[in-house]
Amino acid sequence: MAFSTISGIAILGAGLFVGEAYLPALATLGSISPSLKAVYSRSEKSSSETAQNATRILGLPSSPDIYFDGDHPNNLDGLLRRPDIAAVIIALPITIQPNIVMKCLLAGKHVLSEKPVAPDVARGLKLLRDAEPICQQGGLVWRVAENFETEPVYRAAGEAVRSGKIGNVLFFKASVVNYIDKTSKWYKTPWRTVPDYQGGFLLDGGVHTIAALRTILPESFTHLSGFASLNKEYLLPHDTIHCVVRAGSSYHGIVEMTFASPTKSIPASENIVITGSKGWLACNSTSEGFKMVIKFVEEMSKSGEEKEYKEEEKIMLFPGKGVETELAAFFDDIVTQGTGKSALDVGNPRNALKDVAFIEAALNSKGNLIDLVGLVQASS
Ligand SMILES: *[C@@H]1O[C@H](CO)[C@@H](O)[C@H](O)[C@H]1NC(C)=O
Ligand SMILES: *[C@@H]1O[C@H](CO)[C@@H](O)[C@H](O)[C@H]1NC(C)=O
């Protein structure tokens, strides 16, 4: 599939993730990728630096045009007026994204916007209410870039679970332990240093883990009870959550997430483990990508007699390809729209809102049981 039928694209944002993830991923897609025609950032300096980096990383014959804030034709409105730009990739600070998503959709552009979909459920619901009719009327694609949802390891884990490799799901756990000090490049991003949104790193990073879990588990989360705390004062407002969660009608699990590890070395533990009636499946990140391990035992023989206990193991390694896959899925969705061919079903803003709801519930629960389904249906 060549996406070059999409006239052109623009990147809105000049942060770390653009340089370290989006540009290399677009480069991997190579000539099938639509051409990058413009870059926007709030300042002229970062916009032009990103355009230079894009030229180098993508091997472009000429630099994309630069756009930045101010009262001049090369501001964001100027970019959005260009008919040769069909789609935008938005990677801007969390709290300003919802308004920019709306602005781009109203200008008739297809949108891929960074996770989280919004800083909180209330603003997420409002954005969905405003954006969905515009997408429908204008035939526009809006997806949320959640690269854990497209990561091959989690998709393979989901397929393994749904195909019954570990039997019926009984319980699960996710454990994320991070060390962040004030010299971390992520911490030094100004909008992350003093966040104006709930949860700090827990929202920004935590939605990934929840998205991975929802990609693997066959049923949605329904209820949560948890506690949140702040253990390193520079990680305001919270850096740690622990919760007990129910999914579907029959199974449950635990989720722990902290950015407050006192040491860079973390206690040995699997990232994600799904346990079923016949075995378990674990996903771990490694220095080269991801590893999935499945262990399962032989079932009883047909006559109902217990067979000799025999454990099988399957180990699979996966490269990290989430960003590249989500970009391809976004372009594919634009190209196949209305043709009846279905693109990879990822990046649905309603699902991305469920990830935000999970973190919001964990931050506010204080041990009380929260109805996660009701939370994303609230009408205000
Ligand atoms: C451009 O690339 C250089 C070299 O990799 C990097 O140090 C710099 O931060 C990048 N600039 C932007 C705005 O991404
Ligand atoms: C996952 O990584 C942890 C920490 O390095 C390690 O203790 C564990 O054995 C790994 N699990 C698998 C299945 O590779």
Tab-separated table of C-alpha atoms in Angstrom, residues 22-362:
chain	number	residue	atom	x	y	z
A	22	TYR	CA	8.283	10.078	14.700
A	23	LEU	CA	11.039	11.113	12.314
A	24	PRO	CA	12.894	7.757	12.496
A	25	ALA	CA	9.572	5.902	12.084
A	26	LEU	CA	8.648	7.978	9.010
A	27	ALA	CA	12.136	7.245	7.671
A	28	THR	CA	11.516	3.510	8.120
A	29	LEU	CA	8.310	3.773	6.078
A	30	GLY	CA	10.501	5.264	3.356
A	31	SER	CA	9.103	6.268	0.021
A	32	ILE	CA	5.656	4.853	0.735
A	33	SER	CA	5.195	7.563	3.382
A	34	PRO	CA	3.399	10.771	2.350
A	35	SER	CA	5.824	13.671	2.090
A	36	LEU	CA	6.488	15.870	5.087
A	37	LYS	CA	5.803	19.388	3.860
A	38	ALA	CA	5.702	21.477	7.014
A	39	VAL	CA	6.685	21.610	10.663
A	40	TYR	CA	5.050	23.787	13.327
A	41	SER	CA	6.290	24.642	16.796
A	42	ARG	CA	5.647	27.555	19.132
A	43	SER	CA	9.100	29.042	18.546
A	44	GLU	CA	10.877	29.701	15.259
A	45	LYS	CA	14.076	28.175	16.652
A	46	SER	CA	12.637	24.772	17.559
A	47	SER	CA	10.554	24.665	14.392
A	48	SER	CA	13.578	25.278	12.183
A	49	GLU	CA	15.723	22.827	14.165
A	50	THR	CA	13.099	20.125	13.737
A	51	ALA	CA	12.820	20.898	10.008
A	52	GLN	CA	16.601	20.536	9.697
A	53	ASN	CA	16.543	17.249	11.603
A	54	ALA	CA	13.681	16.014	9.434
A	55	THR	CA	15.598	16.871	6.279
A	56	ARG	CA	18.574	14.866	7.531
A	57	ILE	CA	16.689	11.886	8.996
A	58	LEU	CA	14.261	11.537	6.082
A	59	GLY	CA	16.847	12.409	3.436
A	60	LEU	CA	14.538	15.061	1.958
A	61	PRO	CA	15.634	16.990	-1.159
A	62	SER	CA	14.601	20.245	0.544
A	63	SER	CA	13.617	21.314	4.045
A	64	PRO	CA	9.943	21.229	5.064
A	65	ASP	CA	8.478	24.738	5.535
A	66	ILE	CA	8.546	26.092	9.053
A	67	TYR	CA	5.622	27.578	10.958
A	68	PHE	CA	5.609	29.156	14.424
A	69	ASP	CA	3.512	31.403	16.667
A	70	GLY	CA	3.117	35.095	15.938
A	71	ASP	CA	1.180	37.560	13.867
A	72	HIS	CA	2.512	36.532	10.454
A	73	PRO	CA	1.478	34.242	7.561
A	74	ASN	CA	3.704	31.392	8.753
A	75	ASN	CA	1.737	30.657	11.922
A	76	LEU	CA	-0.422	27.590	12.551
A	77	ASP	CA	-3.407	29.105	10.729
A	78	GLY	CA	-1.182	29.606	7.704
A	79	LEU	CA	-0.139	25.964	7.798
A	80	LEU	CA	-3.734	24.781	8.135
A	81	ARG	CA	-4.821	26.838	5.121
A	82	ARG	CA	-2.519	24.831	2.834
A	83	PRO	CA	-4.548	22.514	0.575
A	84	ASP	CA	-1.467	20.357	-0.088
A	85	ILE	CA	-1.385	19.228	3.554
A	86	ALA	CA	-3.998	16.544	4.096
A	87	ALA	CA	-2.980	15.227	7.498
A	88	VAL	CA	-1.221	16.416	10.640
A	89	ILE	CA	0.650	14.582	13.372
A	90	ILE	CA	0.258	16.427	16.682
A	91	ALA	CA	2.813	15.989	19.462
A	92	LEU	CA	2.280	19.042	21.654
A	93	PRO	CA	1.990	19.477	25.451
A	94	ILE	CA	-0.918	17.509	26.937
A	95	THR	CA	-3.111	20.423	28.015
A	96	ILE	CA	-3.017	22.345	24.741
A	97	GLN	CA	-3.631	19.351	22.474
A	98	PRO	CA	-7.461	19.178	22.646
A	99	ASN	CA	-7.842	22.718	21.247
A	100	ILE	CA	-5.298	22.071	18.501
A	101	VAL	CA	-6.971	18.779	17.546
A	102	MET	CA	-10.255	20.682	17.085
A	103	LYS	CA	-8.566	23.470	15.131
A	104	CYS	CA	-7.007	20.960	12.711
A	105	LEU	CA	-10.221	18.975	12.222
A	106	LEU	CA	-12.161	22.202	11.612
A	107	ALA	CA	-9.557	23.061	8.970
A	108	GLY	CA	-10.376	19.741	7.263
A	109	LYS	CA	-7.192	17.871	8.169
A	110	HIS	CA	-6.917	14.216	9.186
A	111	VAL	CA	-5.368	14.061	12.655
A	112	LEU	CA	-3.065	11.729	14.546
A	113	SER	CA	-2.678	13.186	18.069
A	114	GLU	CA	-0.362	12.023	20.841
A	115	LYS	CA	-1.660	10.198	23.889
A	116	PRO	CA	-3.143	10.943	26.363
A	117	VAL	CA	-6.219	12.003	24.370
A	118	ALA	CA	-6.880	14.725	26.981
A	119	PRO	CA	-5.584	15.752	30.420
A	120	ASP	CA	-8.687	14.345	32.140
A	121	VAL	CA	-11.928	12.521	31.415
A	122	ALA	CA	-14.092	15.670	31.443
A	123	ARG	CA	-12.003	17.385	28.781
A	124	GLY	CA	-11.697	14.111	26.852
A	125	LEU	CA	-15.469	13.672	26.746
A	126	LYS	CA	-15.926	17.250	25.570
A	127	LEU	CA	-13.314	16.775	22.845
A	128	LEU	CA	-14.999	13.581	21.645
A	129	ARG	CA	-18.398	15.278	21.620
A	130	ASP	CA	-17.034	18.195	19.582
A	131	ALA	CA	-14.777	16.202	17.263
A	132	GLU	CA	-16.867	13.186	16.305
A	133	PRO	CA	-19.536	15.046	14.279
A	134	ILE	CA	-16.834	16.993	12.423
A	135	CYS	CA	-15.009	13.769	11.523
A	136	GLN	CA	-18.272	12.248	10.325
A	137	GLN	CA	-19.388	15.237	8.256
A	138	GLY	CA	-15.941	15.867	6.764
A	139	GLY	CA	-14.935	12.239	6.210
A	140	LEU	CA	-11.932	12.875	8.434
A	141	VAL	CA	-9.803	10.357	10.283
A	142	TRP	CA	-8.824	11.187	13.866
A	143	ARG	CA	-6.705	8.688	15.716
A	144	VAL	CA	-4.816	8.856	18.983
A	145	ALA	CA	-1.197	7.736	18.743
A	146	GLU	CA	-0.942	5.011	21.381
A	147	ASN	CA	2.114	3.091	20.306
A	148	PHE	CA	1.730	0.342	22.928
A	149	GLU	CA	-1.548	-0.633	21.290
A	150	THR	CA	0.267	-1.218	18.004
A	151	GLU	CA	3.421	-2.787	19.480
A	152	PRO	CA	3.710	-6.250	17.859
A	153	VAL	CA	4.435	-7.946	21.222
A	154	TYR	CA	1.132	-6.835	22.773
A	155	ARG	CA	-0.846	-7.631	19.630
A	156	ALA	CA	0.704	-11.112	19.574
A	157	ALA	CA	-0.019	-11.528	23.291
A	158	GLY	CA	-3.647	-10.544	22.676
A	159	GLU	CA	-3.940	-13.066	19.847
A	160	ALA	CA	-2.385	-15.802	21.995
A	161	VAL	CA	-4.847	-15.116	24.813
A	162	ARG	CA	-7.883	-14.958	22.509
A	163	SER	CA	-6.878	-18.170	20.748
A	164	GLY	CA	-6.927	-19.992	24.094
A	165	LYS	CA	-3.182	-20.661	24.489
A	166	ILE	CA	-3.427	-20.113	28.267
A	167	GLY	CA	-7.042	-21.291	28.645
A	168	ASN	CA	-9.565	-18.951	30.233
A	169	VAL	CA	-8.103	-15.785	31.720
A	170	LEU	CA	-8.186	-15.950	35.527
A	171	PHE	CA	-6.095	-12.989	36.686
A	172	PHE	CA	-3.384	-10.548	35.593
A	173	LYS	CA	-0.802	-8.089	36.799
A	174	ALA	CA	1.171	-5.169	35.437
A	175	SER	CA	4.189	-3.727	37.138
A	176	VAL	CA	6.036	-0.614	36.035
A	177	VAL	CA	8.893	0.707	38.165
A	178	ASN	CA	10.809	3.725	36.923
A	179	TYR	CA	13.631	5.888	38.138
A	180	ILE	CA	13.413	9.566	37.215
A	181	ASP	CA	15.853	12.148	38.490
A	182	LYS	CA	16.018	15.848	37.744
A	183	THR	CA	18.591	15.282	35.010
A	184	SER	CA	16.289	12.949	33.039
A	185	LYS	CA	15.685	14.348	29.555
A	186	TRP	CA	11.979	13.684	30.004
A	187	TYR	CA	11.925	15.542	33.326
A	188	LYS	CA	13.665	18.510	31.723
A	189	THR	CA	10.841	19.038	29.205
A	190	PRO	CA	9.348	22.208	30.771
A	191	TRP	CA	5.748	21.029	30.635
A	192	ARG	CA	6.719	17.814	32.392
A	193	THR	CA	8.854	19.524	35.068
A	194	VAL	CA	5.883	21.488	36.409
A	195	PRO	CA	2.876	19.617	35.015
A	196	ASP	CA	-0.463	21.405	34.827
A	197	TYR	CA	-2.345	18.110	34.541
A	198	GLN	CA	-3.245	15.320	36.959
A	199	GLY	CA	-0.805	12.544	37.719
A	200	GLY	CA	2.336	13.969	36.091
A	201	PHE	CA	4.381	11.081	34.686
A	202	LEU	CA	1.654	8.649	35.806
A	203	LEU	CA	-0.728	10.115	33.245
A	204	ASP	CA	1.837	10.661	30.504
A	205	GLY	CA	3.520	7.258	30.877
A	206	GLY	CA	0.847	5.259	32.664
A	207	VAL	CA	-1.683	5.311	29.828
A	208	HIS	CA	0.776	3.194	27.809
A	209	THR	CA	0.639	0.310	30.279
A	210	ILE	CA	-3.137	0.453	30.488
A	211	ALA	CA	-3.328	0.458	26.681
A	212	ALA	CA	-1.044	-2.601	26.566
A	213	LEU	CA	-3.267	-4.440	29.066
A	214	ARG	CA	-6.451	-3.580	27.194
A	215	THR	CA	-4.838	-4.796	23.952
A	216	ILE	CA	-4.026	-8.170	25.529
A	217	LEU	CA	-7.112	-8.811	27.680
A	218	PRO	CA	-10.217	-10.045	25.886
A	219	GLU	CA	-12.601	-7.963	28.028
A	220	SER	CA	-12.658	-4.324	29.182
A	221	PHE	CA	-11.892	-3.006	32.648
A	222	THR	CA	-15.010	-2.407	34.711
A	223	HIS	CA	-13.985	-1.469	38.271
A	224	LEU	CA	-10.964	-0.160	40.126
A	225	SER	CA	-9.939	0.589	43.681
A	226	GLY	CA	-6.570	2.132	44.357
A	227	PHE	CA	-4.272	4.436	46.243
A	228	ALA	CA	-1.942	7.139	44.979
A	229	SER	CA	0.976	8.923	46.578
A	230	LEU	CA	3.802	11.388	46.014
A	231	ASN	CA	7.202	10.187	47.184
A	232	LYS	CA	9.631	12.463	45.352
A	233	GLU	CA	8.495	16.046	45.700
A	234	TYR	CA	9.864	17.057	42.270
A	235	LEU	CA	7.487	14.569	40.596
A	236	LEU	CA	4.346	16.469	41.654
A	237	PRO	CA	1.413	15.890	41.804
A	238	HIS	CA	1.683	12.056	42.178
A	239	ASP	CA	4.345	9.499	41.326
A	240	THR	CA	2.957	6.150	42.492
A	241	ILE	CA	-0.315	4.244	42.181
A	242	HIS	CA	-1.422	0.782	43.231
A	243	CYS	CA	-4.758	-0.645	42.270
A	244	VAL	CA	-6.936	-3.706	42.176
A	245	VAL	CA	-8.938	-3.955	38.962
A	246	ARG	CA	-11.757	-6.043	37.545
A	247	ALA	CA	-12.162	-6.743	33.842
A	248	GLY	CA	-15.171	-8.313	32.170
A	249	SER	CA	-17.371	-10.230	34.570
A	250	SER	CA	-15.036	-12.843	35.908
A	251	TYR	CA	-11.416	-11.888	36.283
A	252	HIS	CA	-9.286	-9.363	38.103
A	253	GLY	CA	-5.731	-8.183	38.584
A	254	ILE	CA	-3.330	-5.730	40.116
A	255	VAL	CA	-1.563	-2.757	38.584
A	256	GLU	CA	1.395	-1.009	40.194
A	257	MET	CA	3.142	1.981	38.682
A	258	THR	CA	5.804	4.163	40.128
A	259	PHE	CA	8.217	6.761	38.841
A	260	ALA	CA	9.758	7.107	42.308
A	261	SER	CA	12.215	4.232	42.438
A	262	PRO	CA	15.114	5.362	44.665
A	263	THR	CA	17.597	3.438	42.501
A	264	LYS	CA	18.164	2.977	38.794
A	265	SER	CA	18.285	-0.772	39.294
A	266	ILE	CA	14.814	-2.111	39.883
A	267	PRO	CA	13.694	-5.325	41.597
A	268	ALA	CA	13.326	-8.220	39.141
A	269	SER	CA	9.738	-8.567	38.022
A	270	GLU	CA	7.790	-9.262	34.874
A	271	ASN	CA	6.158	-6.212	33.261
A	272	ILE	CA	2.855	-7.861	32.435
A	273	VAL	CA	1.614	-11.335	33.319
A	274	ILE	CA	-1.723	-12.796	32.243
A	275	THR	CA	-2.624	-16.051	33.979
A	276	GLY	CA	-5.194	-18.460	32.590
A	277	SER	CA	-6.579	-21.901	33.430
A	278	LYS	CA	-3.879	-23.663	31.351
A	279	GLY	CA	-0.852	-21.430	31.724
A	280	TRP	CA	0.493	-17.928	31.790
A	281	LEU	CA	1.942	-15.388	29.442
A	282	ALA	CA	4.481	-12.719	30.338
A	283	CYS	CA	5.697	-9.701	28.385
A	284	ASN	CA	8.932	-7.951	29.244
A	285	SER	CA	10.763	-5.162	27.569
A	286	THR	CA	14.403	-5.885	26.790
A	287	SER	CA	17.225	-3.694	25.565
A	288	GLU	CA	16.503	-4.755	21.972
A	289	GLY	CA	12.728	-4.753	22.038
A	290	PHE	CA	10.260	-7.053	23.732
A	291	LYS	CA	10.121	-10.648	24.896
A	292	MET	CA	7.021	-12.774	25.366
A	293	VAL	CA	7.087	-16.025	27.287
A	294	ILE	CA	4.181	-18.464	27.355
A	295	LYS	CA	4.162	-21.431	29.734
A	296	PHE	CA	1.374	-23.942	29.675
A	297	VAL	CA	0.588	-27.442	30.860
A	298	GLU	CA	-0.913	-30.320	28.931
A	299	GLU	CA	-4.627	-30.746	29.373
A	300	MET	CA	-6.208	-33.916	30.694
A	301	SER	CA	-6.468	-36.780	28.264
A	302	LYS	CA	-9.793	-37.438	26.494
A	303	SER	CA	-10.691	-40.199	28.901
A	304	GLY	CA	-10.490	-37.658	31.726
A	305	GLU	CA	-7.442	-39.188	33.331
A	306	GLU	CA	-4.707	-36.916	34.581
A	307	LYS	CA	-1.734	-37.009	32.202
A	308	GLU	CA	1.785	-36.802	33.491
A	309	TYR	CA	2.494	-33.153	34.369
A	310	LYS	CA	4.302	-31.613	31.443
A	311	GLU	CA	5.110	-27.932	31.080
A	312	GLU	CA	5.683	-26.375	27.678
A	313	GLU	CA	7.419	-23.115	26.993
A	314	LYS	CA	7.280	-20.776	24.052
A	315	ILE	CA	9.555	-17.732	23.842
A	316	MET	CA	9.180	-15.052	21.205
A	317	LEU	CA	11.186	-11.876	20.623
A	318	PHE	CA	9.748	-8.750	19.030
A	319	PRO	CA	11.370	-5.551	17.804
A	320	GLY	CA	9.885	-2.283	19.077
A	321	LYS	CA	7.801	-1.080	16.119
A	322	GLY	CA	4.826	0.635	17.724
A	323	VAL	CA	5.292	4.133	16.308
A	324	GLU	CA	5.992	2.924	12.793
A	325	THR	CA	2.954	0.614	12.935
A	326	GLU	CA	0.636	3.333	14.248
A	327	LEU	CA	1.748	5.776	11.533
A	328	ALA	CA	1.180	3.172	8.828
A	329	ALA	CA	-2.244	2.359	10.316
A	330	PHE	CA	-3.172	6.058	10.318
A	331	PHE	CA	-2.154	6.568	6.674
A	332	ASP	CA	-3.831	3.299	5.728
A	333	ASP	CA	-7.051	4.449	7.379
A	334	ILE	CA	-7.013	7.692	5.348
A	335	VAL	CA	-6.346	5.867	2.078
A	336	THR	CA	-8.852	3.032	2.575
A	337	GLN	CA	-11.639	5.230	3.929
A	338	GLY	CA	-14.876	4.451	2.195
A	339	THR	CA	-13.335	1.629	0.164
A	340	GLY	CA	-14.687	-0.993	2.539
A	341	LYS	CA	-11.201	-2.320	3.217
A	342	SER	CA	-10.567	-2.177	6.903
A	343	ALA	CA	-7.396	-0.745	8.351
A	344	LEU	CA	-5.782	-1.961	11.592
A	345	ASP	CA	-8.285	-0.924	14.264
A	346	VAL	CA	-6.089	1.051	16.626
A	347	GLY	CA	-5.977	4.610	17.917
A	348	ASN	CA	-9.696	4.883	18.593
A	349	PRO	CA	-10.080	8.054	20.722
A	350	ARG	CA	-12.827	6.387	22.793
A	351	ASN	CA	-10.402	3.644	23.818
A	352	ALA	CA	-7.687	6.201	24.522
A	353	LEU	CA	-10.150	7.951	26.840
A	354	LYS	CA	-10.596	4.690	28.770
A	355	ASP	CA	-6.852	4.710	29.479
A	356	VAL	CA	-7.101	8.261	30.862
A	357	ALA	CA	-10.156	7.220	32.924
A	358	PHE	CA	-8.166	4.358	34.441
A	359	ILE	CA	-5.366	6.663	35.628
A	360	GLU	CA	-7.835	9.314	36.806
A	361	ALA	CA	-9.745	6.691	38.805
A	362	ALA	CA	-6.535	5.380	40.376
